[in-house]
Structures are given as C-alpha cells and as structure tokens.
mmCIF file of C-alpha atoms in Angstrom:
data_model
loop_
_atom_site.group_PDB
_atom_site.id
_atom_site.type_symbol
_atom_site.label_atom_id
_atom_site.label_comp_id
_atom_site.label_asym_id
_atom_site.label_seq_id
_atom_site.Cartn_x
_atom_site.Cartn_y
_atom_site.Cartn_z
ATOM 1 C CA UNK A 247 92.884 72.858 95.983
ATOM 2 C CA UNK A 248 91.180 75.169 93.654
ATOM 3 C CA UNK A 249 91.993 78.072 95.531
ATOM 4 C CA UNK A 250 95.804 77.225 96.090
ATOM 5 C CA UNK A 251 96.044 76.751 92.653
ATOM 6 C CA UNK A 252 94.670 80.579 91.912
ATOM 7 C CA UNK A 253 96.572 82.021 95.122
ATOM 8 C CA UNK A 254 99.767 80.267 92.785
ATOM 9 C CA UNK A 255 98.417 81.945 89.284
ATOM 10 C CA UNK A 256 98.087 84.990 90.655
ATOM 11 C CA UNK A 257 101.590 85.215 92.650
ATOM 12 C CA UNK A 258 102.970 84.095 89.152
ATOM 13 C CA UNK A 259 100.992 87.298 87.584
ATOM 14 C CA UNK A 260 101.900 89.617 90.060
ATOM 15 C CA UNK A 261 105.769 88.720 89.779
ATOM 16 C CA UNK A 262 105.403 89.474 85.960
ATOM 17 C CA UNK A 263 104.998 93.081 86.514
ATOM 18 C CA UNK A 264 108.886 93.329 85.955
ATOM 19 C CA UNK A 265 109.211 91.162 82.988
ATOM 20 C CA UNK A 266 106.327 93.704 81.110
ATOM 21 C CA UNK A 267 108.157 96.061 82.656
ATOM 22 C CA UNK A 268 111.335 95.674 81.238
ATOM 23 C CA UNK A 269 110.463 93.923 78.194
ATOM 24 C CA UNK A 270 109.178 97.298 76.726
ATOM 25 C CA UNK A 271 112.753 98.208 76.511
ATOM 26 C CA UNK A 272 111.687 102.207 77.200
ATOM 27 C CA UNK A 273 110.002 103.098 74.347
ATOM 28 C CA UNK A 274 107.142 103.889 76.296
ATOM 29 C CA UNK A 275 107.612 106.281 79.077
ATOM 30 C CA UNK A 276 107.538 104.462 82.374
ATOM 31 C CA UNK A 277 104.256 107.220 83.898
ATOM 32 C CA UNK A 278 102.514 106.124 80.339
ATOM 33 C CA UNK A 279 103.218 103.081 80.473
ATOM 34 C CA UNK A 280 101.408 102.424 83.808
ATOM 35 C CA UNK A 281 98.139 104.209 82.298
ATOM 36 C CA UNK A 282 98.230 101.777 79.427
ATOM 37 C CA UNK A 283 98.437 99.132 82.110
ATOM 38 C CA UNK A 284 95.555 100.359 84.577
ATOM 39 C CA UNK A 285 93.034 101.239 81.496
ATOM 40 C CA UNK A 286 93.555 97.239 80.001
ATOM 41 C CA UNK A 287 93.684 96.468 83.833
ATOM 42 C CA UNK A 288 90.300 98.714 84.186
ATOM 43 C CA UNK A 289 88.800 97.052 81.309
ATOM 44 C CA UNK A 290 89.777 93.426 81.743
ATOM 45 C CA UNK A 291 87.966 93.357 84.998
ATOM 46 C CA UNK A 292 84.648 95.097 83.692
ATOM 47 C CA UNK A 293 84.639 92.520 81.059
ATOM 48 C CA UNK A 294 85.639 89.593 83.968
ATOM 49 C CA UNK A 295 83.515 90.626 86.291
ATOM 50 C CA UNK A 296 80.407 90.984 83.790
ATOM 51 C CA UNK A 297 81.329 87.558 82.123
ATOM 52 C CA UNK A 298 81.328 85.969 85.755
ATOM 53 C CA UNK A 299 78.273 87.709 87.643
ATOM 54 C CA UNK A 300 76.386 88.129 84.532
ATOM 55 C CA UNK A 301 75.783 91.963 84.984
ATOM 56 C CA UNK A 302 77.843 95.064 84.589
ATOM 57 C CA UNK A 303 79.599 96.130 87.968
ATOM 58 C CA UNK A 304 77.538 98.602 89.861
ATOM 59 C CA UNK A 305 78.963 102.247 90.279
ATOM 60 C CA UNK A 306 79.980 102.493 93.892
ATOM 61 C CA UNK A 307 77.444 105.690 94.780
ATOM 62 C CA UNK A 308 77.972 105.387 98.203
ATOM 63 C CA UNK A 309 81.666 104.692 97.935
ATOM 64 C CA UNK A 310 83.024 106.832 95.984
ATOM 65 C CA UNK A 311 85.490 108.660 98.230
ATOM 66 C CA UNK A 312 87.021 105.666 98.753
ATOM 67 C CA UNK A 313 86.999 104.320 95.605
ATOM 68 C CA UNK A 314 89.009 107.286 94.035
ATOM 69 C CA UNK A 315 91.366 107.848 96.999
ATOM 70 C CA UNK A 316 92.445 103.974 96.310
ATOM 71 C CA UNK A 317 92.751 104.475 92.775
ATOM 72 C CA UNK A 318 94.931 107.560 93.139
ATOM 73 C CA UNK A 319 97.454 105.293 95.365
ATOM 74 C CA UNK A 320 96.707 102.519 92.897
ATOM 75 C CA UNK A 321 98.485 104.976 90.031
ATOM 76 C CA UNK A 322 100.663 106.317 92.627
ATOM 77 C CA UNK A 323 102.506 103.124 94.027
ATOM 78 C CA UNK A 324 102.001 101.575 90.185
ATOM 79 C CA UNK A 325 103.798 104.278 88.743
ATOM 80 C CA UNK A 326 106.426 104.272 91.294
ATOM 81 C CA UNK A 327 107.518 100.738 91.143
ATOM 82 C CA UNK A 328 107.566 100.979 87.990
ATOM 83 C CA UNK A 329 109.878 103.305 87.630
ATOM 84 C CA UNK A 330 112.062 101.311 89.926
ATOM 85 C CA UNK A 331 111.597 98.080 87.599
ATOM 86 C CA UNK A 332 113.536 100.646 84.869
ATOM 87 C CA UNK A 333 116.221 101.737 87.562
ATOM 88 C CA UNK A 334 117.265 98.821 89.154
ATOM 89 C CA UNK A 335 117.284 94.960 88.911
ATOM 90 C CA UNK A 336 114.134 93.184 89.194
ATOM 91 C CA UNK A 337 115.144 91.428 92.694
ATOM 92 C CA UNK A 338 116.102 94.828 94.321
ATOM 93 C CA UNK A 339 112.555 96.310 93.788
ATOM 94 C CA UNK A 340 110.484 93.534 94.395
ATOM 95 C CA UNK A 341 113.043 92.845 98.051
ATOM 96 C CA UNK A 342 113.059 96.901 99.023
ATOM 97 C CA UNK A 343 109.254 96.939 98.273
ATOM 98 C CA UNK A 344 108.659 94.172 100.554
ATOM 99 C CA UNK A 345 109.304 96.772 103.768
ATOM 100 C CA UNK A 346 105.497 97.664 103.079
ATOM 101 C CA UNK A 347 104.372 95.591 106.717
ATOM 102 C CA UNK A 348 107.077 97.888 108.314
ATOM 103 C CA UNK A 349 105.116 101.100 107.109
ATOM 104 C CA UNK A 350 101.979 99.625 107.614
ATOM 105 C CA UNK A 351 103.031 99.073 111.297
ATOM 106 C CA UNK A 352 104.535 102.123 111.645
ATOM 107 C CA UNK A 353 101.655 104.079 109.795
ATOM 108 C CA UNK A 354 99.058 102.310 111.643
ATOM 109 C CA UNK A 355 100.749 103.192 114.926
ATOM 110 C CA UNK A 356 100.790 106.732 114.508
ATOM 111 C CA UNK A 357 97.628 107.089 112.760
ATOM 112 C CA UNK A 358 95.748 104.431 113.843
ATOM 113 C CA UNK A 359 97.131 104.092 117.750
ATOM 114 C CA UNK A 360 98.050 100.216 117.089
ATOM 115 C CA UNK A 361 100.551 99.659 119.851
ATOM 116 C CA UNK A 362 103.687 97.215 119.512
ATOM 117 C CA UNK A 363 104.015 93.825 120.865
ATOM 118 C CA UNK A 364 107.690 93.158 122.513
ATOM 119 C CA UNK A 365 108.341 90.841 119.388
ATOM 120 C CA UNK A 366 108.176 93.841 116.969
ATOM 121 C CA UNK A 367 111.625 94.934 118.626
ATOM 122 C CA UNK A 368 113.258 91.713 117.475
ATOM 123 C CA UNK A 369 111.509 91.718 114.456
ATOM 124 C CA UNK A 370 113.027 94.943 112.986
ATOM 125 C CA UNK A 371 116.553 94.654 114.406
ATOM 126 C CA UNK A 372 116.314 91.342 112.156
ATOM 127 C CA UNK A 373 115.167 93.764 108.894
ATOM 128 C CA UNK A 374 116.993 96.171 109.844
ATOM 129 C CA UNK A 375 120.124 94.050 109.222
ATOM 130 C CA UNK A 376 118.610 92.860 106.126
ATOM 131 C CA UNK A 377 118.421 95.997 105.065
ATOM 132 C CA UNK A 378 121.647 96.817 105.909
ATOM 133 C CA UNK A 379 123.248 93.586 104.138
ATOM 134 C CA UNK A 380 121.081 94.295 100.921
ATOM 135 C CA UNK A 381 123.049 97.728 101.389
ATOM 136 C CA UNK A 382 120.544 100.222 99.499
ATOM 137 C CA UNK A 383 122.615 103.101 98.777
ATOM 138 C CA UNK A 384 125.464 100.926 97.264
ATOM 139 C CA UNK A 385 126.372 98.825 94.257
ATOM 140 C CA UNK A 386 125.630 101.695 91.846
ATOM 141 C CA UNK A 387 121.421 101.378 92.306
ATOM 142 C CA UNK A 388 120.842 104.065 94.817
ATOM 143 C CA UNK A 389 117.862 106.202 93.827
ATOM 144 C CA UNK A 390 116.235 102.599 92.147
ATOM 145 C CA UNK A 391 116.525 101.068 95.621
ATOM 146 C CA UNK A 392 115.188 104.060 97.573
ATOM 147 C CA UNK A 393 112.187 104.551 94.809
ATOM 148 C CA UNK A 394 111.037 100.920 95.261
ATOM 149 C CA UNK A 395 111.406 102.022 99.519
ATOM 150 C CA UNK A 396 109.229 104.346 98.187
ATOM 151 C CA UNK A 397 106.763 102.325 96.789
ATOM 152 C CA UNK A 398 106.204 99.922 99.956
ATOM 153 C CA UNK A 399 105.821 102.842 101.868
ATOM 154 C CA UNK A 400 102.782 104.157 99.033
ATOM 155 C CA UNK A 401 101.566 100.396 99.601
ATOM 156 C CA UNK A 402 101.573 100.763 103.378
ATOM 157 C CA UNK A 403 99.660 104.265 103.154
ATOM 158 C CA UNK A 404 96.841 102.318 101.004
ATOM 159 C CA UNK A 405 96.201 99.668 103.523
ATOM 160 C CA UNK A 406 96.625 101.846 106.521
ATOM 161 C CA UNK A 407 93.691 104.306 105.065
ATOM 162 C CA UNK A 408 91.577 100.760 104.773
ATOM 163 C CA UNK A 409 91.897 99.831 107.939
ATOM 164 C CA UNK A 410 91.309 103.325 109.041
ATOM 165 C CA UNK A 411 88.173 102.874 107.104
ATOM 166 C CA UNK A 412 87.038 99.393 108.305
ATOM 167 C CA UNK A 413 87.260 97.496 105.093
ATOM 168 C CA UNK A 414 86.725 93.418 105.776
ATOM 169 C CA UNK A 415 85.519 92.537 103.068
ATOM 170 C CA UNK A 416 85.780 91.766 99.559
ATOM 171 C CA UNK A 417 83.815 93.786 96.940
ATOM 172 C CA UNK A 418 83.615 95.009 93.436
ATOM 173 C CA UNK A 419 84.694 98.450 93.514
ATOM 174 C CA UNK A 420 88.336 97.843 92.929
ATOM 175 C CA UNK A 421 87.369 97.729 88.725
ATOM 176 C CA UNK A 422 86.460 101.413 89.486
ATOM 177 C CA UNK A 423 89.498 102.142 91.529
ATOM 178 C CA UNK A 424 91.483 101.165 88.895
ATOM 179 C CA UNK A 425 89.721 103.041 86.493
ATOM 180 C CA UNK A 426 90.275 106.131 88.214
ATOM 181 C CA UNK A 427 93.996 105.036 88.113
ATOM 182 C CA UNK A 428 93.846 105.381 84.628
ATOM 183 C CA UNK A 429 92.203 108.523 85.217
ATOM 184 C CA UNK A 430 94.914 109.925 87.088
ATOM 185 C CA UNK A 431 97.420 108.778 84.729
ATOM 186 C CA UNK A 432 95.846 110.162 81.788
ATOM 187 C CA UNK A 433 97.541 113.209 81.081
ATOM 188 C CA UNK A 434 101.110 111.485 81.240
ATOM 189 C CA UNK A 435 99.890 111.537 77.781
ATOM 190 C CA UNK A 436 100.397 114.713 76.555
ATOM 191 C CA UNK A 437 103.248 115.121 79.275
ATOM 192 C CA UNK A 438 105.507 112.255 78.603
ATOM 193 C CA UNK A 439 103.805 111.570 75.410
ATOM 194 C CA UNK A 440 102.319 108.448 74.228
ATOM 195 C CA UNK A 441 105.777 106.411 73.530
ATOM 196 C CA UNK A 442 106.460 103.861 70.815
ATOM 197 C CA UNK A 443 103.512 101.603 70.803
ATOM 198 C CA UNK A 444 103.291 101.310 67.293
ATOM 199 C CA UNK A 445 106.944 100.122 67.247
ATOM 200 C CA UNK A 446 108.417 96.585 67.171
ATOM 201 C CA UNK A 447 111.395 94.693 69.339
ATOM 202 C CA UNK A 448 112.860 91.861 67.370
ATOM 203 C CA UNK A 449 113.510 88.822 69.056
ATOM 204 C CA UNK A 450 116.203 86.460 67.440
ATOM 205 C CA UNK A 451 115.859 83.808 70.105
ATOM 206 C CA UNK A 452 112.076 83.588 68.368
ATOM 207 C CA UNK A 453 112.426 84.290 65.243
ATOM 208 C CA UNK A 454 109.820 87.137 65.257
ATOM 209 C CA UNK A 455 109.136 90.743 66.179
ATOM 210 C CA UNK A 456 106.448 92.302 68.250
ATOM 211 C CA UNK A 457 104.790 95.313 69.152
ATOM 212 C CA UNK A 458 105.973 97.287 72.183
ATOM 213 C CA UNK A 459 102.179 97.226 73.532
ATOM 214 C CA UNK A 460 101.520 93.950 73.854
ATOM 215 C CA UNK A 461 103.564 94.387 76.656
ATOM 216 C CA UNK A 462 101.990 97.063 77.906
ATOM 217 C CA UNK A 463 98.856 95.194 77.714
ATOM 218 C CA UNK A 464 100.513 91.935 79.331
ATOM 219 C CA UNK A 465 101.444 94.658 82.587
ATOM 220 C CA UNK A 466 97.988 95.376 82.372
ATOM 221 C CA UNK A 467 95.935 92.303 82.131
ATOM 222 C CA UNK A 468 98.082 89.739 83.364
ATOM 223 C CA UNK A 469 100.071 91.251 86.006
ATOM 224 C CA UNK A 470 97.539 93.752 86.987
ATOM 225 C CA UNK A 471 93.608 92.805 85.920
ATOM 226 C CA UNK A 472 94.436 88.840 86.268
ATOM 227 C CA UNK A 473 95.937 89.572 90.098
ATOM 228 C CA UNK A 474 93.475 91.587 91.095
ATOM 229 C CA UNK A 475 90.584 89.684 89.593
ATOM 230 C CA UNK A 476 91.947 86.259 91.276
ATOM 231 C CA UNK A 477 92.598 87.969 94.612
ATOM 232 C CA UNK A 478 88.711 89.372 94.767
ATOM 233 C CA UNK A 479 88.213 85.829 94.495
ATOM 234 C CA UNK A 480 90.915 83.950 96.418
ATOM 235 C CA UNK A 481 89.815 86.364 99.612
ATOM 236 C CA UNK A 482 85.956 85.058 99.307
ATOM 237 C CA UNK A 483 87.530 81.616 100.725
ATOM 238 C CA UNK A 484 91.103 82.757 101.889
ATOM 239 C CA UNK A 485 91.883 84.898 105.328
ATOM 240 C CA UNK A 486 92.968 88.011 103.605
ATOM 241 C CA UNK A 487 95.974 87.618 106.246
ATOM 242 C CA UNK A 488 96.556 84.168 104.796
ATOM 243 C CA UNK A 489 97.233 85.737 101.269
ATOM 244 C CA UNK A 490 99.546 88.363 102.603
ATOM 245 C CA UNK A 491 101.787 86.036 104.466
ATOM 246 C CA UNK A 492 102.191 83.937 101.065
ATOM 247 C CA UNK A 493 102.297 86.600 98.913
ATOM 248 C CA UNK A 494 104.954 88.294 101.020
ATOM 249 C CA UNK A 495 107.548 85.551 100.585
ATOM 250 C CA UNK A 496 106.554 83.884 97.185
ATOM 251 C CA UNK A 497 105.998 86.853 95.071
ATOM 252 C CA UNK A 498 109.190 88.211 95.669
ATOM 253 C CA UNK A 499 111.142 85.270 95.183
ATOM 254 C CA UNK A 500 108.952 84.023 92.111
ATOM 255 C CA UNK A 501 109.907 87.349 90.770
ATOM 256 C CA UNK A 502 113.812 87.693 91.495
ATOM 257 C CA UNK A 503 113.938 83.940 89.505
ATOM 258 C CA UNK A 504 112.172 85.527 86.434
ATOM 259 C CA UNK A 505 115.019 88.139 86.660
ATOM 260 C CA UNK A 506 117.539 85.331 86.311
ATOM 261 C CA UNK A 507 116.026 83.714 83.658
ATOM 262 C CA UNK A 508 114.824 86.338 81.376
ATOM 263 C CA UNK A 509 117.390 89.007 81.660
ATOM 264 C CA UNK A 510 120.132 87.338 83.523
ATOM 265 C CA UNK A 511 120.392 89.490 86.319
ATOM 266 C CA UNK A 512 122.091 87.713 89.204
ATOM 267 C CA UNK A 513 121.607 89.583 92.451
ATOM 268 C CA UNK A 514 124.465 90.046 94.744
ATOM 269 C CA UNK A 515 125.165 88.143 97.699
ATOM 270 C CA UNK A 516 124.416 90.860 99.936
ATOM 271 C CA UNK A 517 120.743 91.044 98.193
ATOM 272 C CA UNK A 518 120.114 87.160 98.668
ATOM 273 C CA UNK A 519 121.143 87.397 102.472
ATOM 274 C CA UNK A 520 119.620 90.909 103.202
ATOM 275 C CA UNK A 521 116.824 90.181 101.145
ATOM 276 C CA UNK A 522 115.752 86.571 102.960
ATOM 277 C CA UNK A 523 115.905 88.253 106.535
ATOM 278 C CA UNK A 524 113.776 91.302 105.349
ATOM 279 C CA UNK A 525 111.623 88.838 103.807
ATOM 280 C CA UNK A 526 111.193 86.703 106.718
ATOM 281 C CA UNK A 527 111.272 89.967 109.141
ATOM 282 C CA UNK A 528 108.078 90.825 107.042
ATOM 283 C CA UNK A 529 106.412 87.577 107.253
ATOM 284 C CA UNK A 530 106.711 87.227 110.785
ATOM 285 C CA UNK A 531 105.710 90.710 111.139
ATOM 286 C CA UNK A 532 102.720 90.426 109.238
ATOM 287 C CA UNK A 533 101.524 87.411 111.256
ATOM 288 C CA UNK A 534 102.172 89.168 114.175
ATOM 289 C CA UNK A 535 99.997 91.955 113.417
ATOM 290 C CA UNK A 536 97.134 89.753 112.058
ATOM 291 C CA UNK A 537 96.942 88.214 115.705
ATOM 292 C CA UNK A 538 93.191 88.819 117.103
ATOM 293 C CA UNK A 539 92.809 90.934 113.886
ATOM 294 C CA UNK A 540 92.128 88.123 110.661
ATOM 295 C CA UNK A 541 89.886 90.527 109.061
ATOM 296 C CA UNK A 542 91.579 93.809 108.563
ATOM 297 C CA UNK A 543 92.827 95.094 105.536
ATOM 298 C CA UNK A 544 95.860 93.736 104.121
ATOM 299 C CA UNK A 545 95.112 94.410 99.883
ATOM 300 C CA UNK A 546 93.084 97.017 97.884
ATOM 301 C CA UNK A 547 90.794 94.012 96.826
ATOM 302 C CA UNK A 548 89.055 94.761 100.151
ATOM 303 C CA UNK A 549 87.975 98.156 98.871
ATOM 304 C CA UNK A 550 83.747 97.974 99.134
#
C-alpha cells in the first residue's frame, strides 16, 4: 500500500512539470529555466538522500562515464520538453512524448539486435493511427508537437544506452547525473541570460503575488528531485517494468487534466482519440517488450 501510494505521488509530481512550466509565464528562458530546475533537483536529492541513509552520497568513481552521459540526456530531453511545454498545450507534449517505447524498440533493435515479436506489427499500425488522428503537423502546433516527438525519442536514446550497459538495478548515482545536468546547462546563463527571477506574477484569484522562481524551484524539486527520489525508491520493491506500464498511461493523463484545470486548455477531439490509442499502443508495447526481460532498464533511476 505504501508503495502504491508513492508510485501515485510521484506520477502526480512528474505531471507537474507543465504546470511549473507554464506558470513561469517566460520570464525565464525555457534552456535556463531547466538548469534552475536540475541544480534544486541536484540538491534536493543530496540533501534526501543524506537525510534518509544518514551519509553523503558516494561519488560514483567507477561510474562516471555513465553517470555524465545520463546527465547530458537528462539536460538534453529536460530542456527539450520543456521547450515543448512553452510551444504547445500541455496534453500534446505529454501524448507525442509518450512514443518513447516506440524509439526504445526501434533503437534497441538496431543497436541492440532485439528482434520483433509478430504483435509489434499490430501494435504500431494501432499508434500509428493514433498518431495520425492526434494529427501532429496540424491545428497550428507543428514544431511544439514534433519537439515533444523529439523528446521521447531523447528518452528512448537514454534507456536504450542502459540497457546497452546492463543496468538492473537501482542506485544512487542519479543525484550526480543530475548534477552534471546542471552542469551542462550552466552556461544557458550567460547565453540566454538568467531571466526574471527576481520578478513577481500577480495572482487575483489569490489575492497575492509571487516570485517567478518559486516555480522554477517547484520544476525542480517537486516535479524533478521528488520523482526521481520516489522512483529510486518505488523500484527497490516495484518491477521497474511495473512502473513504466503505470507511468505510461497515468502520467499522461494526470497531466492533460492539470491542463484543463489550471489553464483551460481543452484538447481537441482528434488529441483525446489519437492520444488514447498511442497511449494504449505504448502500454501494450511496453509489456510486450518486458516479456522474459523484468529487469532491464526502463528509467534513469537504474543508473549505478
């Protein structure tokens, strides 16, 4: 019970990472936006992990390649859907991300020599129509839509180096993979510039104003540092293929709803259709490709 009701916290967190997102109303560039969220993200999990273990997370000597190469995608598929959540609707980037299991597959094929099972076939003429119904180059959200494509496919990459690498198990390294996100990130300061953070956003509906980062800290510790922190922890007792099949279809959906009721944004009808076959396409896919294989990668939480 304990661990359903973190695997529910944390698909709650991770569907926030629009709201933050959006909420920051773009006076912080999007690129420094996302290295404000990966340092608080970096730092909430030092200070979590210390608070929990009762010493400081060990530097990953003999990991370090992999460490930093899963930061860098970290940064890269943070900053990228990130930039979507400014581009498009919060439903069309969390629905066109959720293709990531169809790079995955088709990354792990090619790299990985993973061969197809005759239910793949059905399985992507069924997204394949989904996609087609949720109609990516239309409705005036083209290059949003094909950025958060982008962004499943950055996803995919990350968990098809992992498995590529033998990860199966949990660990504590991802505190320094996100660190070197930040890392990476960094000099969108002095590119894009350090944005607004000293600036306020009044709310009428409240009755108050706040500051633009405590947003950007909310993308970082509560979206970002919460999530990962509860999946480290949720995959000590959880099939890591478990969490992906549940976090395929409720994160998305938990995520469009916030849409709805924070900024009003009613996706079309095409998106609800398109977007619950290419949902379910990817959930079926996913369990599929966990068959004879519970313990592969399937999250950068498996990073040791």
């Amino acid at each position: 019970m304990k661990t359903l009701l973190l695997l529910a916290l944390i698909t709650v967190s991770e569907a926030t990472i629009g709201v933050f997102v959006k909420l920051t109303d773009g006076r912080v560039p999007v690129q420094t936006l996302t290295f404000y969220a990966m340092a608080f993200a970096a730092a909430f999990l030092f200070i979590a992990r210390a608070l929990v273990t009762r010493q400081w997370p060990r530097f990953p000597k003999g990991n370090v390649k992999d460490t930093a190469l899963i930061g860098v995608l970290i940064a890269a598929q943070g900053g990228v859907f990130n930039l979507a959540m400014t581009l498009v609707p919060i439903a069309n980037a969390v629905i066109f991300w959720s293709v990531a299991p169809f790079f995955v597959f088709i990354f792990s094929a090619l790299f990985l020599g993973e061969k197809a099972r005759k239910s793949y076939i059905l399985i992507f003429v069924i997204a394949l129509i989904g996609i087609a119904l949720a109609n990516p180059l239309g409705g005036g959200h083209m290059l949003g839509n094909l950025v958060a494509l982008a962004t499943g496919a950055i996803y995919a990459a990350m968990v098809t180096y992992m498995r590529y690498e033998g990860k199966t198990e949990t660990g504590n390294d991802i505190a320094w993979s996100l660190l070197v996100a930040a890392l990476a990130l960094s000099p969108f300061l002095l590119i894009a510039g350090p944005g607004q953070v000293a600036t306020t956003i009044a709310y009428p509906a409240l009755g108050v104003e706040l500051p633009v980062m405590l947003w950007a800290a909310g993308l970082g510790i509560v979206s970002t540092g919460f999530a990962y922190f509860g999946i480290s922890i949720v995959l000590k007792s959880l099939n890591a293929n478990v969490y992906a099949l549940v976090d395929i279809i409720v994160s998305p959906v938990v995520a469009s709803t916030l849409g709805y009721l924070i900024f009003a944004e009613v996706p079309g009808r095409g998106m609800i259709y398109g977007g619950a076959l290419l949902l379910g396409a990817g959930f079926w896919l996913t369990r599929e490709m966990s068959r004879g294989r519970e313990t592969q990668a399937v999250h950068p939480c498996q990073c040791v």
